[in-house]
Every structure is written in structure tokens, then in C-alpha cells.
CSV table of C-alpha atoms in Angstrom, one decimal:
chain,number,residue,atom,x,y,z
A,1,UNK,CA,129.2,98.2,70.9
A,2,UNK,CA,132.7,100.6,71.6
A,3,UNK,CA,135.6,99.2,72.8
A,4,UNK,CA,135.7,102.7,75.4
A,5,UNK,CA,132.6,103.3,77.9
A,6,UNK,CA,133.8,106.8,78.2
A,7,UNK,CA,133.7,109.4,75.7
A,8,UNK,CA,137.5,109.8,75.1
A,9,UNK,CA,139.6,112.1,72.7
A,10,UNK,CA,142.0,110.4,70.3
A,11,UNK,CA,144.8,111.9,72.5
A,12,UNK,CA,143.4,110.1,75.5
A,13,UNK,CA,142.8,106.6,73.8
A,14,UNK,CA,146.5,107.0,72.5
A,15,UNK,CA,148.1,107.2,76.2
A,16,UNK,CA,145.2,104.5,77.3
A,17,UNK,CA,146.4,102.2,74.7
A,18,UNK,CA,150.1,102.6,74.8
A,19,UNK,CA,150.2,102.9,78.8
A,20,UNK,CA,148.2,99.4,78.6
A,21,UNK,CA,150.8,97.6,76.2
A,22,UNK,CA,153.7,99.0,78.1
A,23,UNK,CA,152.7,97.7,81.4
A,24,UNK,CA,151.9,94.3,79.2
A,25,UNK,CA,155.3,94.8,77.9
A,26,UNK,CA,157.3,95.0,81.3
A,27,UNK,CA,155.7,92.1,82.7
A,28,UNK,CA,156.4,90.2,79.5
A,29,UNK,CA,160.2,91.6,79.5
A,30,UNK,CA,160.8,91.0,83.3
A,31,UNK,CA,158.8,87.4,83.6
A,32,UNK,CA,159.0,85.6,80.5
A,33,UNK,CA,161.0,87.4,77.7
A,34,UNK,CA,164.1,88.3,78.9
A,35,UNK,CA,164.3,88.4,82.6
A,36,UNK,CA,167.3,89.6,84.5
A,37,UNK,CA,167.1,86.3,86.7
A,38,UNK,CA,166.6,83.1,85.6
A,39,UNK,CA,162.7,82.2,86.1
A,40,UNK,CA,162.1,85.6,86.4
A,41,UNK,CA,162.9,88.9,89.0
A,42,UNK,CA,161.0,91.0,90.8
A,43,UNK,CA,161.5,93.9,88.3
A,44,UNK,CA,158.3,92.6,86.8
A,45,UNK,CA,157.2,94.2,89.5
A,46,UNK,CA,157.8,97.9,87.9
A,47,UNK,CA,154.7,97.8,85.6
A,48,UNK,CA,152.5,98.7,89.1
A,49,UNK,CA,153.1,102.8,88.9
A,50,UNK,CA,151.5,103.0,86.0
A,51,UNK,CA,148.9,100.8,86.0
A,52,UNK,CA,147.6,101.9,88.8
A,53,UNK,CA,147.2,105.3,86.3
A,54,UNK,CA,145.3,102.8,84.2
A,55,UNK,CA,141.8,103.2,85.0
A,56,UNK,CA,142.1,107.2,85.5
A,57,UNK,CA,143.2,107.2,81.9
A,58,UNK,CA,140.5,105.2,80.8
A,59,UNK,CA,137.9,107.7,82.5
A,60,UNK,CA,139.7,110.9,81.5
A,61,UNK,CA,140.9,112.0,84.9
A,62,UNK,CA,143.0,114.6,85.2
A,63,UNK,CA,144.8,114.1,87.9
A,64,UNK,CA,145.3,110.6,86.4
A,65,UNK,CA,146.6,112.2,83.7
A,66,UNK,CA,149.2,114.8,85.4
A,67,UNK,CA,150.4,112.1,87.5
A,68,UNK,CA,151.2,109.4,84.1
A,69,UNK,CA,152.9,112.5,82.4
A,70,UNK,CA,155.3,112.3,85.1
A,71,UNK,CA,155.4,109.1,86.3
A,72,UNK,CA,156.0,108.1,82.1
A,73,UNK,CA,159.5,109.4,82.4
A,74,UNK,CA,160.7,107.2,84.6
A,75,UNK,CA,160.0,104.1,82.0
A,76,UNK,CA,161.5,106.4,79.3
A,77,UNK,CA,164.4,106.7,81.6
A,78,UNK,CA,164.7,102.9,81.9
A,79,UNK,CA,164.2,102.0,78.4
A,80,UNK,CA,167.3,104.8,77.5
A,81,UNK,CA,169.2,102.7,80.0
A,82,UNK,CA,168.4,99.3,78.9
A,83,UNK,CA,168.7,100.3,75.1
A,84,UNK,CA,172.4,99.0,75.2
A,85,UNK,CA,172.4,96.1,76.7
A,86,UNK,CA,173.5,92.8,74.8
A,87,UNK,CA,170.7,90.5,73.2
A,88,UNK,CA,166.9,90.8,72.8
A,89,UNK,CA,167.0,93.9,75.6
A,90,UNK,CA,167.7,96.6,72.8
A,91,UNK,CA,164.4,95.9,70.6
A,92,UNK,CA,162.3,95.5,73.8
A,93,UNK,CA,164.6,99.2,75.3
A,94,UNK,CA,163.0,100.6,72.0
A,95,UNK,CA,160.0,99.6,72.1
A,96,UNK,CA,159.3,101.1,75.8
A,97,UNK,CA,161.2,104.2,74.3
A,98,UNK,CA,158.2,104.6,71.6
A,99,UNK,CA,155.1,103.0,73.9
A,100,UNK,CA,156.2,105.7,76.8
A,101,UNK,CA,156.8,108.3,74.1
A,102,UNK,CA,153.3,107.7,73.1
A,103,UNK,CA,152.0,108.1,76.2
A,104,UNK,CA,153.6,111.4,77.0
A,105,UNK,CA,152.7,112.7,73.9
A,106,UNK,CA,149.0,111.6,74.2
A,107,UNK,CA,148.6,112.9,78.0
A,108,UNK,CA,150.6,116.5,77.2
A,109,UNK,CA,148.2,116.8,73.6
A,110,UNK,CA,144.8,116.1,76.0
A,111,UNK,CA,146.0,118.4,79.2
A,112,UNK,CA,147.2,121.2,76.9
A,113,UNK,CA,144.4,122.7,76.1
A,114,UNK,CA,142.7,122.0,79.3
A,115,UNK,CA,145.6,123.7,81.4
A,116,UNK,CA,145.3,126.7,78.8
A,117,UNK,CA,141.1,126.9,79.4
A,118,UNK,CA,142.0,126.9,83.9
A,119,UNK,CA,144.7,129.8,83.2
A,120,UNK,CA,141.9,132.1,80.7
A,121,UNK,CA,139.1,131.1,83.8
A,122,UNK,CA,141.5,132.6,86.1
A,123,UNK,CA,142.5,135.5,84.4
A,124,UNK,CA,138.5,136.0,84.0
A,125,UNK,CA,138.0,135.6,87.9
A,126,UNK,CA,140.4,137.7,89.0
A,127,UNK,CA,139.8,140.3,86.0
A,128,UNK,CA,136.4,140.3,87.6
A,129,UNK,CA,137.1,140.7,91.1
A,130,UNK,CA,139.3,143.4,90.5
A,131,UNK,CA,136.5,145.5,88.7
């Protein structure tokens, strides 16, 4: 028995795995851990972008894929922001830093060469059409 159903490259089980334990992480963060409310806020809400890129990552879409690489910087973004604020919110700022850093470098190391293959198959075609 494998844990993935789908024949995935290391690079895409990277950015599976890290996208799944950061959208595990913000709900953690924003409901239980640390929430900017008492009893929780509706920034737990923010995990919903990307895991709606969940399953497309797990099949190796690559739309799915295109879209993560740049909806990813927007957690990056957040964690930056929230790296300085007082208590717990630095370690948890970090560790979405390194989960969405993960994830970008996991989608960018998969689409690579697959964006290099569709620019040599169009070189090819119109090579062709021209002779």
C-alpha cells in the first residue's frame, strides 16, 4: 500500500506535503494556538486558497500547480508580516516562512522542466510549419 494513488515526483510530494501542514498550520494558528480574537477569528478562514489547490497537487495538475506557485506568496507574505509580532506568533511566522518556501520550491522544481519541454514543442511546431 502507498500513501500517494498517483504516481508523483519527489518535487510534487514536497509541495503536497508542505501545502497540507500549512493549511493544518493556519487553522491551528487562527483557531486554537494563537488566535487574534479570543475563541478564535475568522482569519482561520485563510487556509481555503490553498486548499482548494490541494487535490490538484495531489494529482499532478498543472494548472493546480501554476496557480499554488502564485497563490504561495501570499502566505509567505503573511508569515514575513507576522514574523515580529510579540509571543508564540514568531515561531509559528517561521514556520509558514519554511512550509510556504517548500511549497514554492517544490511546485517551481516540478513545472521547470515541464515549461522548458512546451517552449522546445513549440519551437519544433513552428520550426516545422515554416519549412
Amino acid at each position: 500500500m502507498t500513501l500517494f494513488k498517483y504516481s508523483l515526483s519527489f518535487d510534487q510530494k514536497l509541495a503536497f506535503v508542505s501545502a497540507m501542514l500549512l493549511c493544518l498550520l493556519c487553522i491551528a494558528w487562527e483557531w486554537v494556538i494563537s488566535p487574534l480574537r479570543p475563541h478564535g477569528s475568522w482569519m482561520v478562514l485563510k487556509f481555503i486558497p490553498l486548499g482548494l489547490m490541494l487535490p490538484g497537487l495531489y494529482r499532478g495538475n498543472n494548472y493546480s500547480s501554476q496557480a499554488t506557485s502564485m497563490i504561495i506568496l501570499l502566505y509567505f507574505l503573511e508569515g514575513f508580516a507576522r514574523l515580529f509580532e510579540p509571543g508564540l506568533n514568531w515561531i509559528l511566522a517561521s514556520l509558514e516562512l519554511t512550509l510556504s518556501s517548500l511549497v514554492f520550491y517544490g511546485v517551481l522544481k516540478y513545472l521547470g522542466p515541464l515549461k522548458k519541454a512546451a517552449k522546445a514543442n513549440r519551437a519544433s511546431e513552428s520550426h516545422m510549419n515554416e519549412g
